[in-house]
Amino acid sequence: MAKVIIEGDETNPVFEPYSIWRICLVGAALGAIFWFLTAIISQVIESVSVAGDVAAILTATLGVVVMLRLRMAQPLIIALATCLSLWGLAGWTSGLAVFEVIAFSVLLYCLCYALFSWIARYSQVVPVLSVIALVIIATRIVISL
């Protein structure tokens, strides 16, 4: 059975094509925002670890909004997976200099957003969630060593 397509009547994809550079830029910006929010919240809470956890939640929320505005594919999965993988980042970097903390936050957010967006670009949800769950579990095991 053939389907006739009239010229100019093609369906447009909901999301724009996958762009690793745009995703890395979003991840890097969110890494800097994570550091900034952690620094502000730690002035109020007096605990860098708790401030980092609150900042991670706020950064994930902001990441979903930004990726929705940029029409990226599956923003909730990417932001949630990054948040779960980098949970406790402020505690890991608490003894470092400010420049090092910013650099690690930007680099790790950039890498996580690139990795999870690359995995989530496929259209089937079950394999995507399975692979992302395995990556999160592996990440948490490596971190705990």
XYZ file of N, CA and C in Angstrom, residues 7-83:
231
model
N 3.648 17.540 -2.136
C 4.803 18.381 -1.847
C 4.408 19.545 -0.949
N 5.190 19.757 0.096
C 4.892 20.823 1.059
C 3.970 20.364 2.168
N 3.549 19.098 2.128
C 2.621 18.570 3.128
C 3.334 17.631 4.095
N 4.669 17.636 4.083
C 5.412 16.754 4.974
C 5.195 17.168 6.418
N 5.244 16.191 7.276
C 5.107 16.503 8.697
C 6.453 16.964 9.229
N 6.431 17.938 10.081
C 7.647 18.443 10.702
C 7.877 17.728 12.016
N 9.124 17.431 12.347
C 9.383 16.791 13.635
C 9.056 17.752 14.782
N 8.673 17.157 15.914
C 8.332 17.966 17.074
C 9.577 18.635 17.628
N 10.684 17.917 17.654
C 11.923 18.441 18.206
C 12.926 18.669 17.090
N 13.743 19.678 17.267
C 14.786 19.971 16.300
C 15.843 18.874 16.344
N 16.662 18.767 15.327
C 17.690 17.728 15.312
C 18.625 17.823 16.519
N 19.204 16.695 16.848
C 20.115 16.578 17.971
C 21.356 17.431 17.729
N 21.673 18.335 18.657
C 22.850 19.185 18.547
C 23.659 19.069 19.831
N 24.774 18.375 19.747
C 25.596 18.132 20.933
C 26.167 19.429 21.486
N 26.478 20.394 20.628
C 27.073 21.642 21.091
C 26.081 22.462 21.893
N 24.835 22.481 21.446
C 23.813 23.230 22.183
C 23.543 22.572 23.533
N 23.536 21.253 23.559
C 23.303 20.539 24.812
C 24.470 20.743 25.768
N 25.690 20.711 25.255
C 26.860 20.968 26.109
C 26.852 22.393 26.649
N 26.424 23.328 25.848
C 26.333 24.716 26.299
C 25.290 24.852 27.406
N 24.151 24.194 27.243
C 23.121 24.210 28.290
C 23.664 23.569 29.559
N 24.342 22.428 29.427
C 24.911 21.759 30.590
C 25.955 22.601 31.301
N 26.812 23.265 30.534
C 27.832 24.118 31.139
C 27.204 25.306 31.864
N 26.205 25.909 31.249
C 25.523 27.034 31.900
C 24.833 26.577 33.177
N 24.213 25.411 33.143
C 23.544 24.905 34.342
C 24.545 24.516 35.425
N 25.734 24.084 35.034
C 26.778 23.801 36.017
C 27.211 25.065 36.746
N 27.335 26.162 36.011
C 27.668 27.443 36.636
C 26.528 27.937 37.520
N 25.312 27.748 37.067
C 24.149 28.137 37.878
C 24.074 27.284 39.138
N 24.412 25.990 39.014
C 24.435 25.116 40.195
C 25.410 25.648 41.235
N 26.617 26.027 40.807
C 27.591 26.556 41.748
C 27.079 27.837 42.388
N 26.510 28.720 41.580
C 26.000 29.997 42.087
C 24.878 29.778 43.106
N 23.937 28.895 42.789
C 22.850 28.621 43.736
C 23.363 27.972 45.016
N 24.329 27.080 44.882
C 24.913 26.446 46.070
C 25.585 27.492 46.954
N 26.302 28.423 46.357
C 26.983 29.465 47.129
C 25.971 30.356 47.845
N 24.889 30.704 47.179
C 23.875 31.568 47.808
C 23.128 30.822 48.907
N 22.704 29.607 48.622
C 21.913 28.845 49.599
C 22.756 28.452 50.806
N 24.052 28.204 50.599
C 24.900 27.823 51.729
C 25.089 28.964 52.723
N 24.857 30.198 52.298
C 24.904 31.326 53.231
C 23.729 31.284 54.197
N 22.620 30.716 53.757
C 21.409 30.661 54.581
C 21.341 29.375 55.385
N 21.681 28.250 54.778
C 21.487 26.947 55.408
C 22.661 26.541 56.295
N 23.833 27.032 56.033
C 25.053 26.721 56.801
C 25.581 25.314 56.559
N 25.031 24.598 55.612
C 25.524 23.269 55.269
C 25.702 23.215 53.756
N 26.939 23.014 53.315
C 27.218 23.001 51.890
C 26.554 21.807 51.223
N 26.516 20.683 51.900
C 25.928 19.481 51.321
C 24.430 19.638 51.081
N 23.717 20.153 52.086
C 22.273 20.370 51.935
C 22.007 21.473 50.916
N 22.814 22.518 50.934
C 22.660 23.599 49.963
C 22.871 23.077 48.541
N 23.826 22.183 48.372
C 24.063 21.580 47.062
C 22.903 20.718 46.599
N 22.281 19.993 47.531
C 21.130 19.167 47.171
C 19.942 20.029 46.749
N 19.714 21.116 47.466
C 18.636 22.046 47.097
C 18.948 22.696 45.749
N 20.205 23.082 45.559
C 20.608 23.692 44.289
C 20.487 22.694 43.140
N 20.743 21.419 43.392
C 20.600 20.405 42.345
C 19.153 20.283 41.890
N 18.229 20.333 42.833
C 16.807 20.268 42.487
C 16.388 21.501 41.699
N 16.815 22.671 42.157
C 16.481 23.906 41.436
C 17.114 23.933 40.047
N 18.340 23.438 39.931
C 19.019 23.405 38.642
C 18.342 22.427 37.692
N 17.896 21.285 38.204
C 17.180 20.326 37.354
C 15.873 20.920 36.851
N 15.173 21.633 37.717
C 13.929 22.289 37.308
C 14.191 23.335 36.238
N 15.215 24.141 36.459
C 15.587 25.148 35.471
C 16.042 24.498 34.164
N 16.745 23.381 34.278
C 17.186 22.665 33.080
C 16.026 22.159 32.241
N 14.986 21.668 32.888
C 13.801 21.216 32.150
C 13.165 22.380 31.408
N 13.049 23.508 32.088
C 12.433 24.688 31.466
C 13.265 25.159 30.271
N 14.568 25.234 30.432
C 15.440 25.697 29.350
C 15.376 24.736 28.166
N 15.425 23.437 28.433
C 15.385 22.476 27.334
C 14.027 22.461 26.643
N 12.963 22.715 27.382
C 11.652 22.837 26.737
C 11.603 24.055 25.831
N 12.165 25.170 26.287
C 12.187 26.381 25.469
C 13.037 26.192 24.209
N 14.099 25.399 24.317
C 14.957 25.127 23.167
C 14.460 23.941 22.339
N 13.351 23.357 22.733
C 12.706 22.244 22.043
C 13.622 21.038 21.907
N 14.308 20.694 22.994
C 15.153 19.507 23.010
C 14.308 18.288 23.363
N 14.765 17.119 22.938
C 14.025 15.885 23.157
C 14.182 15.390 24.593
N 13.101 14.974 25.190
C 13.024 14.341 26.507
C 13.786 15.095 27.599
N 13.427 16.338 27.848
C 14.173 17.144 28.822
C 14.026 16.660 30.265
N 12.876 16.112 30.617
C 12.676 15.654 31.992
C 13.597 14.486 32.321
N 13.742 13.566 31.394
C 14.614 12.412 31.615
C 16.066 12.861 31.752
N 16.496 13.774 30.913
C 17.888 14.247 30.943
C 18.181 14.986 32.243
N 17.296 15.885 32.633
C 17.524 16.673 33.846
C 17.467 15.798 35.095
N 16.522 14.878 35.145
C 16.404 14.003 36.315
C 17.599 13.057 36.418
N 18.034 12.507 35.300
C 19.189 11.610 35.318
C 20.460 12.348 35.745
N 20.620 13.577 35.277
C 21.776 14.377 35.682
C 21.722 14.695 37.163
N 20.546 15.051 37.648
C 20.387 15.367 39.073
C 20.724 14.154 39.936
